Every structure is written in C-alpha cells, then in structure tokens.
Amino acid sequence: MTVTALIVAAGKGERLGGGIPKQYREIGGKPVLRWAVEALASHPAVRETRVVIGQGQQENAAAALRGLEVGDFLEGGAERADSVRAGLNAISGDAVLVHDAARPFCPPEVIDRLIAPLEFFDGAAPVLPVGDTLARATDKLGEAVDRSGLVRIQTPQAFRLDALRSAYAAWQGQTPTDETTVARAAGLSVAAVAGDPALEKLTTADDLRRAEEWLAGRLTPRTGMGFDVHAFAGAGPVMLGGISVPHSRGLAGHSDADVVLHAIVDALLGAAGLGDIGEHFPPSDPQWKGAPSDLFLGQTVRLLQSKGAIIDHVDCTIIAEEPKVGPHRLAMREHIADIAGLRPDQVSVKATTSEGLGFTGRREGIAAQAVASIRMGPFA
C-alpha cells in the first residue's frame, strides 16, 4: 500500500496572535509546520509528503521546510475542506494521511495504528476518551451531557484515497471540520484507534506555551565532537566551510577535503549517536569522489531531523598557519547556517595556529575540530 501524507497548513491562525500564522511559529527552535511534516515524512510507510499552504505563504513555507522533500507546495482555499480537496486532487497512491499542521507532534506508533486497519476499513482516526464532565452552557451551566461513549477525534486520519475523494465529491453539508465527518456521511467505515495526548491542537497562545513546556521536558541535550585533517597537495584554492579560499596549494582528499564541514558532520553524528562520517560517506565509495562537502552536511542534518533532533549550535576551530581565515569567517558561518537550516548566530567559526609546532606548524596541512550541541526530540 502506497501512502501519501497530506499536511494542511493553509490557515491564518489568528487566534494565536503574533503576527504570523501559527504553523510558522517556532516550538523548540523549529516551526510548528516543520515538526508536523517531519513526524509524518520520517515514517517508513509514507512514500510522499505534500503540504497545502495559504495564498501568499510560499516564502514562509519554504523557509520552514528548507531541506525537506515535500514536493511542490499546493495552494489551499478559504476553508479547511477546500484545502483538503485541493490536496486530494493533486496526489496519488493507495492511501492518504490527512494531518493538520497545528498538531506538531505525532508519535510514529499512532501512524502504525492508523495504517493497519485500512486492510478492512475505508479509514481510521485517532481518538481519545473524554475525561471531563460535560454540560451545555451559554452564560451559565445548563444540563449535563452524558459522556459515555464520547471521544475526541484527532488527526492525522488515514483513508483509502479513492474512497475519501468520492466522499468529498458527494458532500453536500456545511463545511466539515475533519475528514471523518465527510467519510461517515458517505457511508464509509472508519475505525477508531488509540490517539495520543501529544497530538493536541495548537489554537491559542496558552496552547503554544504548554507545547513548549511539554517538549522541553522530553528533549535530551547532547554534545558531539568532531576532528578532521587534510594534507596540502596540488594547486589551490582550498575549501573551508563550503567557501573557496584562495591559496597556492589545495588539500588532498577523496571529496573536496573541506576539513571544517567534515569536522562539523562528525560532531553532529557523534551527538546523535549515529556513527561517524566514514560510515555514512566512505572514501571507498566512488560517488563521493570530488563531491562537495555541502552534500555531507546537508544529508547529515536531514538524518538528524528524521530522528527528531534539534541542532542548537555548532562551533568549529580551524588550526592552520595558512591561509588566513579571518576575511572568510563570516561567509563560512552564513554558508554553514544556510545548509543546516540555522541562524548565523548558531554557528561559530574560529581559527588559530599551532605556534609553529606539529604538521600544521610546518605548513603541511590543515586541521579542524568541532563541537555540536543538539537536543533529541521525543519521536526519535
């Protein structure tokens, strides 16, 4: 069964305030939308991920999802149902997971529970029991409502794609608030599976604050160290931090021999407990011969993000007598930040000499050491 994740992110989120739609507000250093997309896109059952955005939100969405494979953005409509229809008409496959971007945290086991029933049901939705006393109210409390058998319905919701398309085509009622409403009206069978409190929807500023507090209690800070060295060989320039630095000699290496990016990659992998650069980009593999180390850093960042990691800061020290690094430091910081989806102030690049000692002191090569600070997310 081929599954496509469809994340609906076209809302304005005005009740949350802050001047930008809530899906672009940050939690734990990442936009709400990115959390939602990563949670679904990283699941092994999801073949493709598409995002429906509002008119004029292209720039915000591109910044929030930089580096993720989400296909071309789809433009939604005035109502949520219009956005879902636009998404359903643009995707293919056997099944679809429809998810609200305002629910940033989706545990992978919920997705497992949603996909399994599609062998026997047209759809499935995660639900939670209602634990509070219920009553009708205007300005004062009225009659109590029996909560027996009542549940709260969450997203993502899974459906056979053709069945949900047909259900939407037949829908004649008022604007539905979710897909189970449309599906049940069309006579489709929808299984109820166990939801998760992590899937609470963000609606108000208090919701955002509670989400920050919830996430902070589940993040584990980690630190990784990296080191790399390359000897001078051949003609320059040298690549440092993804920047071509003029020099009379180049550096020897299977790839572009960028000691800065290699050290940072090793530090990030070490912080996440994912091995080292040689395991992921072995020099014996011909595909990496002469490759720009930007690729190594970009793939490493995406790997960490798929594990629920947040990169807080990277710091690299270049050890060399030559060339002079100072004139290029800012460009290196900005380039590294751009690849890793960080702000420049989250990247530090420094340089020092070894006072004429050792191979760097003899001007035989360049070394670099890096430290990376990350936090591992709750759904690694």
Coordinates of C-alpha atoms in Angstrom, one line a residue:
M1 CA 0.0 0.0 0.0
T2 CA 1.5 3.4 -1.1
V3 CA 0.8 6.1 1.5
T4 CA 0.9 9.8 0.9
A5 CA 1.0 12.3 3.8
L6 CA -1.1 15.4 3.2
I7 CA -0.4 18.2 5.7
V8 CA -3.0 21.0 5.7
A9 CA -1.2 24.3 6.6
A10 CA -3.3 27.0 4.8
G11 CA -4.9 28.6 7.9
K12 CA -4.3 32.1 9.2
G13 CA -4.1 31.1 12.9
E14 CA -5.3 34.5 14.0
R15 CA -6.4 33.4 17.5
L16 CA -2.8 32.6 18.4
G17 CA -1.7 36.1 17.6
G18 CA 2.0 37.0 17.0
G19 CA 1.6 38.5 13.5
I20 CA 2.2 35.2 11.6
P21 CA 0.1 32.1 11.1
K22 CA 0.6 29.6 13.9
Q23 CA 2.1 26.9 11.6
Y24 CA 5.1 29.2 11.2
R25 CA 5.6 30.0 14.9
E26 CA 8.5 28.2 16.5
I27 CA 8.5 25.5 19.2
G28 CA 11.8 24.2 20.5
G29 CA 13.6 26.1 17.8
K30 CA 11.6 24.7 14.8
P31 CA 8.5 26.0 13.1
V32 CA 5.3 24.1 14.1
L33 CA 4.8 23.1 10.4
R34 CA 8.3 21.5 10.3
W35 CA 7.5 19.4 13.4
A36 CA 4.3 18.2 11.7
V37 CA 5.9 17.4 8.4
E38 CA 9.0 15.7 9.8
A39 CA 6.8 13.4 12.0
L40 CA 4.9 12.1 9.0
A41 CA 7.7 12.2 6.4
S42 CA 10.1 10.2 8.5
H43 CA 7.7 7.3 8.9
P44 CA 8.8 4.3 6.8
A45 CA 5.3 3.7 5.4
V46 CA 5.0 7.2 4.0
R47 CA 6.1 7.3 0.3
E48 CA 5.4 11.0 -0.4
T49 CA 4.6 14.2 1.6
R50 CA 2.7 17.1 0.3
V51 CA 1.8 20.4 2.0
V52 CA -1.2 22.6 1.3
I53 CA -0.4 26.3 2.2
G54 CA -2.4 29.5 2.1
Q55 CA -2.1 32.2 -0.6
G56 CA 1.0 34.3 0.0
Q57 CA 2.6 31.8 2.3
Q58 CA 5.1 30.4 -0.1
E59 CA 8.1 32.2 1.4
N60 CA 7.2 31.2 5.0
A61 CA 6.6 27.6 4.0
A62 CA 9.9 27.4 2.0
A63 CA 11.9 28.7 5.0
A64 CA 10.1 26.4 7.5
L65 CA 10.7 23.3 5.4
R66 CA 14.1 24.0 3.9
G67 CA 15.9 20.8 3.2
L68 CA 12.9 18.5 3.4
E69 CA 11.5 16.6 0.5
V70 CA 7.9 17.7 0.3
G71 CA 7.2 18.2 -3.4
D72 CA 5.7 21.4 -4.8
F73 CA 3.5 23.3 -2.4
L74 CA -0.2 23.2 -3.1
E75 CA -2.4 26.2 -2.6
G76 CA -5.4 25.8 -0.4
G77 CA -8.7 27.6 -0.2
A78 CA -10.8 29.7 2.1
E79 CA -11.9 26.8 4.3
R80 CA -10.1 23.8 5.5
A81 CA -12.2 21.5 3.4
D82 CA -11.2 23.4 0.3
S83 CA -7.6 22.9 1.1
V84 CA -8.1 19.2 1.7
R85 CA -9.9 18.9 -1.7
A86 CA -7.0 20.7 -3.4
G87 CA -4.6 18.2 -1.9
L88 CA -6.6 15.1 -2.7
N89 CA -6.9 16.2 -6.3
A90 CA -3.1 16.6 -6.6
I91 CA -1.8 13.4 -5.0
S92 CA -1.7 9.7 -6.0
G93 CA -1.4 6.4 -4.3
D94 CA -3.5 3.9 -2.4
A95 CA -3.9 5.7 0.9
V96 CA -3.6 9.2 2.4
L97 CA -2.8 10.5 5.8
V98 CA -4.6 13.9 6.3
H99 CA -3.0 15.9 9.0
D100 CA -3.4 19.4 10.5
A101 CA -0.2 21.4 10.7
A102 CA -1.4 22.8 14.0
R103 CA -0.8 19.4 15.6
P104 CA 3.0 19.4 15.5
F105 CA 3.8 16.2 17.5
C106 CA 2.8 12.8 16.0
P107 CA 4.3 9.7 17.5
P108 CA 5.1 7.1 14.9
E109 CA 3.1 4.4 16.7
V110 CA -0.1 6.4 16.0
I111 CA 0.7 6.2 12.3
D112 CA 1.2 2.5 12.6
R113 CA -2.2 2.2 14.3
L114 CA -3.9 4.2 11.6
I115 CA -2.5 2.3 8.6
A116 CA -3.1 -1.2 9.9
P117 CA -7.0 -1.0 9.7
L118 CA -7.1 0.1 6.1
E119 CA -7.0 -3.5 5.1
F120 CA -10.5 -3.9 6.4
F121 CA -11.9 -0.3 6.8
D122 CA -12.2 2.7 4.4
G123 CA -10.5 4.9 7.0
A124 CA -9.2 5.3 10.5
A125 CA -8.9 8.1 13.0
P126 CA -7.1 8.5 16.3
V127 CA -9.4 9.2 19.3
L128 CA -9.1 10.0 23.0
P129 CA -11.8 9.4 25.6
V130 CA -13.5 12.4 27.1
G131 CA -12.5 12.6 30.8
D132 CA -14.1 15.8 31.9
T133 CA -17.7 16.4 33.0
L134 CA -19.7 17.8 30.0
A135 CA -22.6 20.2 30.1
R136 CA -24.4 22.6 27.8
A137 CA -23.7 26.3 28.5
T138 CA -24.3 29.8 27.4
D139 CA -23.6 32.4 30.1
K140 CA -24.3 29.7 32.7
L141 CA -24.1 26.0 33.0
G142 CA -27.1 24.0 31.8
E143 CA -28.0 20.4 31.5
A144 CA -25.3 17.8 31.8
V145 CA -24.3 15.7 28.8
D146 CA -23.7 12.0 29.1
R147 CA -20.1 11.4 28.2
S148 CA -20.4 7.7 27.9
G149 CA -19.0 6.6 24.6
L150 CA -17.9 10.0 23.6
V151 CA -14.4 10.6 22.2
R152 CA -12.3 13.4 20.9
I153 CA -11.1 12.9 17.3
Q154 CA -7.6 13.9 16.3
T155 CA -5.5 14.0 13.2
P156 CA -3.8 12.5 11.2
Q157 CA -6.6 10.5 9.8
A158 CA -6.0 7.7 7.3
F159 CA -8.2 6.8 4.3
R160 CA -8.2 4.9 1.2
L161 CA -7.5 7.7 -1.3
D162 CA -10.2 6.9 -3.8
A163 CA -12.8 6.4 -1.1
L164 CA -12.1 9.8 0.5
R165 CA -12.1 11.6 -2.9
S166 CA -15.5 10.1 -3.6
A167 CA -16.8 11.1 -0.2
Y168 CA -15.7 14.7 -0.7
A169 CA -17.3 14.7 -4.2
A170 CA -20.6 13.7 -2.6
W171 CA -20.5 16.0 0.4
Q172 CA -23.4 18.5 0.5
G173 CA -23.4 19.7 4.1
Q174 CA -21.8 22.7 5.8
T175 CA -18.1 23.0 5.9
P176 CA -16.8 19.9 7.7
T177 CA -14.2 20.2 10.5
D178 CA -12.4 16.9 9.6
E179 CA -12.4 14.0 7.2
T180 CA -14.3 11.5 9.4
T181 CA -17.3 13.8 9.2
V182 CA -17.3 13.6 5.4
A183 CA -16.4 9.9 5.3
R184 CA -19.2 8.9 7.7
A185 CA -21.8 10.9 5.8
A186 CA -20.8 9.0 2.7
G187 CA -21.3 5.7 4.5
L188 CA -17.6 4.8 4.7
S189 CA -16.4 2.6 7.6
V190 CA -14.0 4.5 9.8
A191 CA -12.0 2.6 12.5
A192 CA -11.3 4.3 15.8
V193 CA -7.7 3.8 17.1
A194 CA -6.0 5.0 20.2
G195 CA -4.8 8.6 19.8
D196 CA -2.2 10.4 21.9
P197 CA -2.1 13.5 24.1
A198 CA 0.9 14.6 22.1
L199 CA -1.5 15.3 19.2
E200 CA -3.2 18.2 20.9
K201 CA -4.0 21.0 18.5
L202 CA -2.5 24.5 18.9
T203 CA -5.2 27.1 18.9
T204 CA -4.3 29.8 21.5
A205 CA -1.2 31.3 22.9
D206 CA -1.7 29.2 26.0
D207 CA -1.6 26.1 23.8
L208 CA 1.7 27.2 22.3
R209 CA 3.2 27.8 25.8
R210 CA 2.0 24.3 27.0
A211 CA 3.5 22.7 23.9
E212 CA 6.9 24.4 24.6
E213 CA 6.8 23.1 28.2
W214 CA 5.8 19.6 27.1
L215 CA 8.5 19.4 24.6
A216 CA 11.2 20.9 26.9
G217 CA 10.5 18.1 29.3
R218 CA 11.2 15.4 26.7
L219 CA 14.3 16.8 25.0
T220 CA 17.7 15.4 25.9
P221 CA 20.7 17.7 25.4
R222 CA 23.6 16.0 23.7
T223 CA 27.1 17.1 22.7
G224 CA 29.3 15.7 19.9
M225 CA 32.9 16.3 19.0
G226 CA 34.5 16.1 15.5
F227 CA 38.0 16.3 14.2
D228 CA 39.4 16.2 10.7
V229 CA 42.8 16.8 9.0
H230 CA 43.9 17.0 5.4
A231 CA 47.4 17.5 3.9
F232 CA 48.3 20.1 1.4
A233 CA 48.6 18.8 -2.2
G234 CA 48.3 20.2 -5.6
A235 CA 47.2 23.6 -6.6
G236 CA 44.7 25.8 -4.7
P237 CA 42.3 27.1 -3.7
V238 CA 41.2 25.2 -0.5
M239 CA 37.6 24.6 0.5
L240 CA 36.8 25.7 4.1
G241 CA 33.3 25.8 5.5
G242 CA 32.0 25.5 1.9
I243 CA 33.8 28.6 0.8
S244 CA 36.6 28.6 -1.8
V245 CA 39.6 30.3 0.0
P246 CA 42.4 31.4 -2.3
H247 CA 45.7 29.7 -1.6
S248 CA 48.7 28.5 -3.6
R249 CA 48.1 24.9 -2.5
G250 CA 44.9 22.7 -2.3
L251 CA 44.1 19.9 0.1
A252 CA 44.3 16.2 -0.6
G253 CA 41.1 14.1 -0.1
H254 CA 38.6 11.8 -1.7
S255 CA 35.9 14.5 -1.7
D256 CA 36.7 18.3 -1.7
A257 CA 38.7 17.8 1.5
D258 CA 36.8 20.5 3.4
V259 CA 38.1 19.9 7.0
V260 CA 35.6 22.4 8.5
L261 CA 32.5 20.7 7.2
H262 CA 33.9 17.2 7.8
A263 CA 34.6 18.0 11.4
I264 CA 31.1 19.5 11.9
V265 CA 29.5 16.4 10.3
D266 CA 31.4 14.2 12.6
A267 CA 30.4 16.3 15.6
L268 CA 26.7 16.2 14.6
L269 CA 26.7 12.4 14.0
G270 CA 28.5 11.9 17.3
A271 CA 26.0 14.0 19.2
A272 CA 23.1 11.9 17.8
G273 CA 24.9 8.6 18.4
L274 CA 24.9 7.8 14.6
G275 CA 28.5 6.8 14.0
D276 CA 31.0 8.9 12.1
I277 CA 31.5 10.4 8.7
G278 CA 33.4 7.4 7.3
E279 CA 30.4 5.2 7.9
H280 CA 27.9 7.4 6.1
F281 CA 30.3 8.8 3.3
P282 CA 33.1 6.2 3.0
P283 CA 36.1 7.2 0.9
S284 CA 35.9 3.8 -0.8
D285 CA 32.6 4.8 -2.4
P286 CA 33.2 6.4 -5.9
Q287 CA 30.1 8.5 -5.7
W288 CA 31.8 10.8 -3.2
K289 CA 35.0 11.3 -5.3
G290 CA 35.4 15.0 -5.6
A291 CA 32.0 15.6 -4.1
P292 CA 31.3 19.0 -2.4
S293 CA 31.1 18.5 1.4
D294 CA 27.9 20.6 1.4
L295 CA 26.2 17.3 0.4
F296 CA 27.6 15.6 3.5
L297 CA 26.4 18.3 5.9
G298 CA 23.0 18.6 4.2
Q299 CA 22.4 14.8 4.4
T300 CA 23.6 14.7 8.0
V301 CA 21.2 17.5 9.0
R302 CA 18.3 15.7 7.4
L303 CA 19.3 12.4 9.1
L304 CA 19.3 14.1 12.5
Q305 CA 16.0 15.8 11.8
S306 CA 14.4 12.5 10.8
K307 CA 15.5 11.3 14.3
G308 CA 13.7 14.2 16.0
A309 CA 16.9 16.2 16.7
I310 CA 17.1 19.9 17.1
I311 CA 20.5 21.5 16.3
D312 CA 21.2 24.3 18.7
H313 CA 24.8 25.3 17.9
V314 CA 27.9 24.3 16.1
D315 CA 31.4 25.6 16.8
C316 CA 34.5 24.9 14.7
T317 CA 38.1 25.8 15.2
I318 CA 40.5 25.8 12.2
I319 CA 44.1 25.0 13.0
A320 CA 46.4 26.3 10.4
E321 CA 49.3 28.6 9.7
E322 CA 47.9 29.4 6.3
P323 CA 45.8 30.6 4.6
K324 CA 44.3 33.4 6.6
V325 CA 40.8 32.6 7.7
G326 CA 39.7 35.9 9.1
P327 CA 38.4 37.5 5.9
H328 CA 36.3 34.5 5.1
R329 CA 34.8 33.6 8.6
L330 CA 31.5 35.4 8.1
A331 CA 30.9 33.8 4.7
M332 CA 31.7 30.4 6.2
R333 CA 29.2 30.9 9.1
E334 CA 26.5 32.1 6.8
H335 CA 27.1 29.2 4.4
I336 CA 27.1 26.6 7.1
A337 CA 23.9 28.1 8.7
D338 CA 22.2 28.0 5.3
I339 CA 22.9 24.3 4.7
A340 CA 21.9 23.3 8.3
G341 CA 18.8 25.5 8.5
L342 CA 20.3 27.5 11.3
R343 CA 20.7 31.2 12.1
P344 CA 24.3 32.6 11.6
D345 CA 24.5 33.2 15.4
Q346 CA 24.1 29.5 15.9
V347 CA 27.3 28.8 14.0
S348 CA 30.8 29.8 15.2
V349 CA 34.0 29.5 13.2
K350 CA 37.3 30.4 14.7
A351 CA 40.9 30.0 13.7
T352 CA 44.2 29.5 15.5
T353 CA 47.8 28.4 14.8
S354 CA 49.8 25.7 16.5
E355 CA 52.7 28.2 17.1
G356 CA 54.9 26.5 14.5
L357 CA 54.5 23.1 16.2
G358 CA 53.5 19.8 14.5
F359 CA 52.4 19.2 10.9
T360 CA 50.2 22.4 10.8
G361 CA 53.1 24.4 12.2
R362 CA 55.2 23.1 9.4
R363 CA 52.5 24.1 6.9
E364 CA 52.0 20.5 5.8
G365 CA 48.2 20.7 6.1
I366 CA 45.1 22.0 7.9
A367 CA 43.1 20.5 10.9
A368 CA 39.8 21.4 12.3
Q369 CA 37.9 20.4 15.4
A370 CA 34.2 21.0 16.0
V371 CA 31.6 20.7 18.8
A372 CA 27.9 20.4 18.2
S373 CA 25.1 20.9 20.7
I374 CA 21.8 19.2 19.9
R375 CA 18.6 18.1 21.6
M376 CA 17.0 14.9 20.6
G377 CA 13.3 15.0 20.1
P378 CA 10.7 12.7 21.6
F379 CA 9.9 10.7 18.5
A380 CA 13.4 9.6 17.5

